[in-house]
Amino acid sequence: MAGKPLDQLKLDYLIKNAITENLLKTLAERAVEMVKTRTRLGYGVAGEKFAGSQQKLESLKSSTVENRKRKTLHPDTSPKKSNLTDTGQLLDSISYEVSGNRITVFLKGQRNQTVAEYVSDARPFFALSKPEVTRLADLIQKAITTHLSKGK
């Protein structure tokens, strides 16, 4: 017998159709919010770029704390809080695009990309932790299960 059995073809078709553009947009939005929320809480991702371990961001230098005391800061931070939120511009620049079956998460603007490169050595943030990847995988699994149970 050549090719895949009919049941496998139907399953492949159902799964392919469960991954919709709407689902991809939802996944992208959740990924962006996860990075922003985790970072504003003072945590980054160590190790792997994908599914690394969550870790507390490195403390700020005393000179940075003193400098921040003289500035108007974003409401989600304080002078001593290490959360990459001075003005909020960097984290607020995180965006996404969905094209075909691909999600791309990126930083808008060359300045934000440059700042991210500079801070990422001591405070890696632009990645997903293992628990965050698990939560996104759960969303995908739920969408596929829901789609398959409808039998469309």
Short mmCIF file of C-alpha atoms in Angstrom, two decimals:
data_model
loop_
_atom_site.label_atom_id
_atom_site.label_comp_id
_atom_site.label_asym_id
_atom_site.label_seq_id
_atom_site.Cartn_x
_atom_site.Cartn_y
_atom_site.Cartn_z
CA MET A 1 0.00 0.00 0.00
CA ALA A 2 1.47 3.37 -1.02
CA GLY A 3 1.12 6.52 1.10
CA LYS A 4 -0.50 6.95 4.47
CA PRO A 5 -3.59 5.08 5.68
CA LEU A 6 -6.86 6.99 5.39
CA ASP A 7 -7.19 7.45 9.19
CA GLN A 8 -3.71 9.00 9.35
CA LEU A 9 -4.50 11.36 6.46
CA LYS A 10 -7.70 12.47 8.21
CA LEU A 11 -5.82 13.01 11.49
CA ASP A 12 -3.08 15.02 9.71
CA TYR A 13 -5.78 17.15 8.05
CA LEU A 14 -7.63 17.76 11.34
CA ILE A 15 -4.46 18.76 13.20
CA LYS A 16 -3.30 21.02 10.37
CA ASN A 17 -6.66 22.79 10.42
CA ALA A 18 -6.65 23.14 14.21
CA ILE A 19 -3.60 25.41 14.01
CA THR A 20 -5.33 28.53 12.72
CA GLU A 21 -4.03 32.05 12.26
CA ASN A 22 -6.21 33.05 15.19
CA LEU A 23 -4.54 30.44 17.43
CA LEU A 24 -1.09 31.61 16.30
CA LYS A 25 -2.00 35.22 17.13
CA THR A 26 -3.21 34.12 20.56
CA LEU A 27 0.04 32.22 21.16
CA ALA A 28 2.11 35.21 20.05
CA GLU A 29 0.18 37.62 22.28
CA ARG A 30 0.57 35.27 25.26
CA ALA A 31 4.32 34.86 24.61
CA VAL A 32 4.79 38.64 24.48
CA GLU A 33 2.80 39.14 27.69
CA MET A 34 4.74 36.36 29.44
CA VAL A 35 8.08 38.02 28.65
CA LYS A 36 6.83 41.46 29.71
CA THR A 37 5.21 40.26 32.95
CA ARG A 38 8.09 38.03 34.02
CA THR A 39 10.65 40.73 33.32
CA ARG A 40 8.68 43.44 35.11
CA LEU A 41 8.51 41.11 38.11
CA GLY A 42 12.33 41.03 38.06
CA TYR A 43 13.00 37.66 36.42
CA GLY A 44 14.87 36.65 33.29
CA VAL A 45 15.70 33.37 31.56
CA ALA A 46 19.06 31.67 32.00
CA GLY A 47 20.67 29.03 29.86
CA GLU A 48 18.80 28.09 26.74
CA LYS A 49 17.25 30.71 24.44
CA PHE A 50 14.19 28.46 24.37
CA ALA A 51 12.84 26.85 27.53
CA GLY A 52 15.63 28.01 29.82
CA SER A 53 15.31 28.31 33.56
CA GLN A 54 13.72 31.35 35.16
CA GLN A 55 16.14 33.35 37.32
CA LYS A 56 16.11 36.61 39.24
CA LEU A 57 17.63 39.46 37.23
CA GLU A 58 21.03 40.70 38.39
CA SER A 59 20.84 43.49 40.98
CA LEU A 60 21.40 47.06 39.88
CA LYS A 61 24.69 48.81 40.62
CA SER A 62 24.52 51.44 43.36
CA SER A 63 25.34 54.17 40.81
CA THR A 64 22.34 53.07 38.73
CA VAL A 65 20.08 53.13 41.79
CA GLU A 66 21.25 56.67 42.66
CA ASN A 67 20.69 57.81 39.06
CA ARG A 68 17.20 56.32 39.01
CA LYS A 69 16.29 58.13 42.26
CA ARG A 70 16.60 61.42 40.36
CA LYS A 71 14.39 60.34 37.45
CA THR A 72 10.71 59.87 36.80
CA LEU A 73 10.37 56.13 36.40
CA HIS A 74 7.74 53.92 34.81
CA PRO A 75 4.96 53.01 37.31
CA ASP A 76 6.00 49.33 37.22
CA THR A 77 9.41 49.94 38.77
CA SER A 78 11.33 51.64 41.57
CA PRO A 79 14.93 52.90 41.84
CA LYS A 80 16.23 49.61 43.31
CA LYS A 81 14.11 47.19 41.26
CA SER A 82 16.01 45.35 38.55
CA ASN A 83 13.33 44.69 35.93
CA LEU A 84 14.54 46.45 32.77
CA THR A 85 11.82 49.05 33.22
CA ASP A 86 13.18 52.55 33.42
CA THR A 87 10.83 54.31 31.03
CA GLY A 88 9.00 51.15 29.92
CA GLN A 89 10.09 51.68 26.32
CA LEU A 90 12.13 48.49 25.93
CA LEU A 91 9.50 46.04 27.15
CA ASP A 92 6.67 47.97 25.50
CA SER A 93 8.49 47.60 22.18
CA ILE A 94 8.10 43.80 22.19
CA SER A 95 5.82 42.88 19.32
CA TYR A 96 5.03 39.95 17.03
CA GLU A 97 4.13 38.99 13.48
CA VAL A 98 2.28 35.92 12.26
CA SER A 99 3.07 34.80 8.74
CA GLY A 100 1.78 31.46 7.48
CA ASN A 101 2.44 29.02 10.31
CA ARG A 102 5.31 31.04 11.81
CA ILE A 103 5.32 33.40 14.79
CA THR A 104 8.10 35.97 15.05
CA VAL A 105 8.53 37.91 18.29
CA PHE A 106 10.80 40.96 18.05
CA LEU A 107 11.71 44.35 19.47
CA LYS A 108 10.50 47.38 17.53
CA GLY A 109 13.13 50.00 16.77
CA GLN A 110 16.89 49.85 16.41
CA ARG A 111 17.45 51.66 19.73
CA ASN A 112 15.47 49.01 21.63
CA GLN A 113 17.35 46.21 19.86
CA THR A 114 20.66 47.84 20.80
CA VAL A 115 19.59 48.30 24.43
CA ALA A 116 18.42 44.67 24.59
CA GLU A 117 21.77 43.42 23.29
CA TYR A 118 23.58 45.53 25.88
CA VAL A 119 21.52 44.43 28.89
CA SER A 120 21.08 40.79 27.90
CA ASP A 121 24.54 39.67 29.07
CA ALA A 122 23.80 40.49 32.71
CA ARG A 123 20.00 40.37 32.50
CA PRO A 124 18.84 37.90 29.83
CA PHE A 125 15.11 38.45 29.34
CA PHE A 126 14.16 38.02 25.68
CA ALA A 127 13.36 34.31 25.78
CA LEU A 128 10.75 31.93 27.17
CA SER A 129 11.29 29.91 30.31
CA LYS A 130 10.46 26.22 30.46
CA PRO A 131 7.17 26.81 32.38
CA GLU A 132 6.17 29.47 29.83
CA VAL A 133 6.81 27.07 26.94
CA THR A 134 4.74 24.45 28.77
CA ARG A 135 1.83 26.89 29.14
CA LEU A 136 1.95 27.68 25.41
CA ALA A 137 2.13 23.97 24.55
CA ASP A 138 -0.93 23.40 26.73
CA LEU A 139 -2.82 26.03 24.69
CA ILE A 140 -1.86 24.26 21.46
CA GLN A 141 -2.89 20.88 22.86
CA LYS A 142 -6.23 22.28 24.03
CA ALA A 143 -6.90 23.83 20.60
CA ILE A 144 -6.11 20.56 18.81
CA THR A 145 -8.20 18.51 21.25
CA THR A 146 -11.14 20.91 20.89
CA HIS A 147 -10.85 20.84 17.10
CA LEU A 148 -10.61 17.04 17.00
CA SER A 149 -13.60 16.60 19.31
CA LYS A 150 -15.68 18.68 16.92
CA GLY A 151 -14.61 16.30 14.14
CA LYS A 152 -14.39 19.03 11.53
#
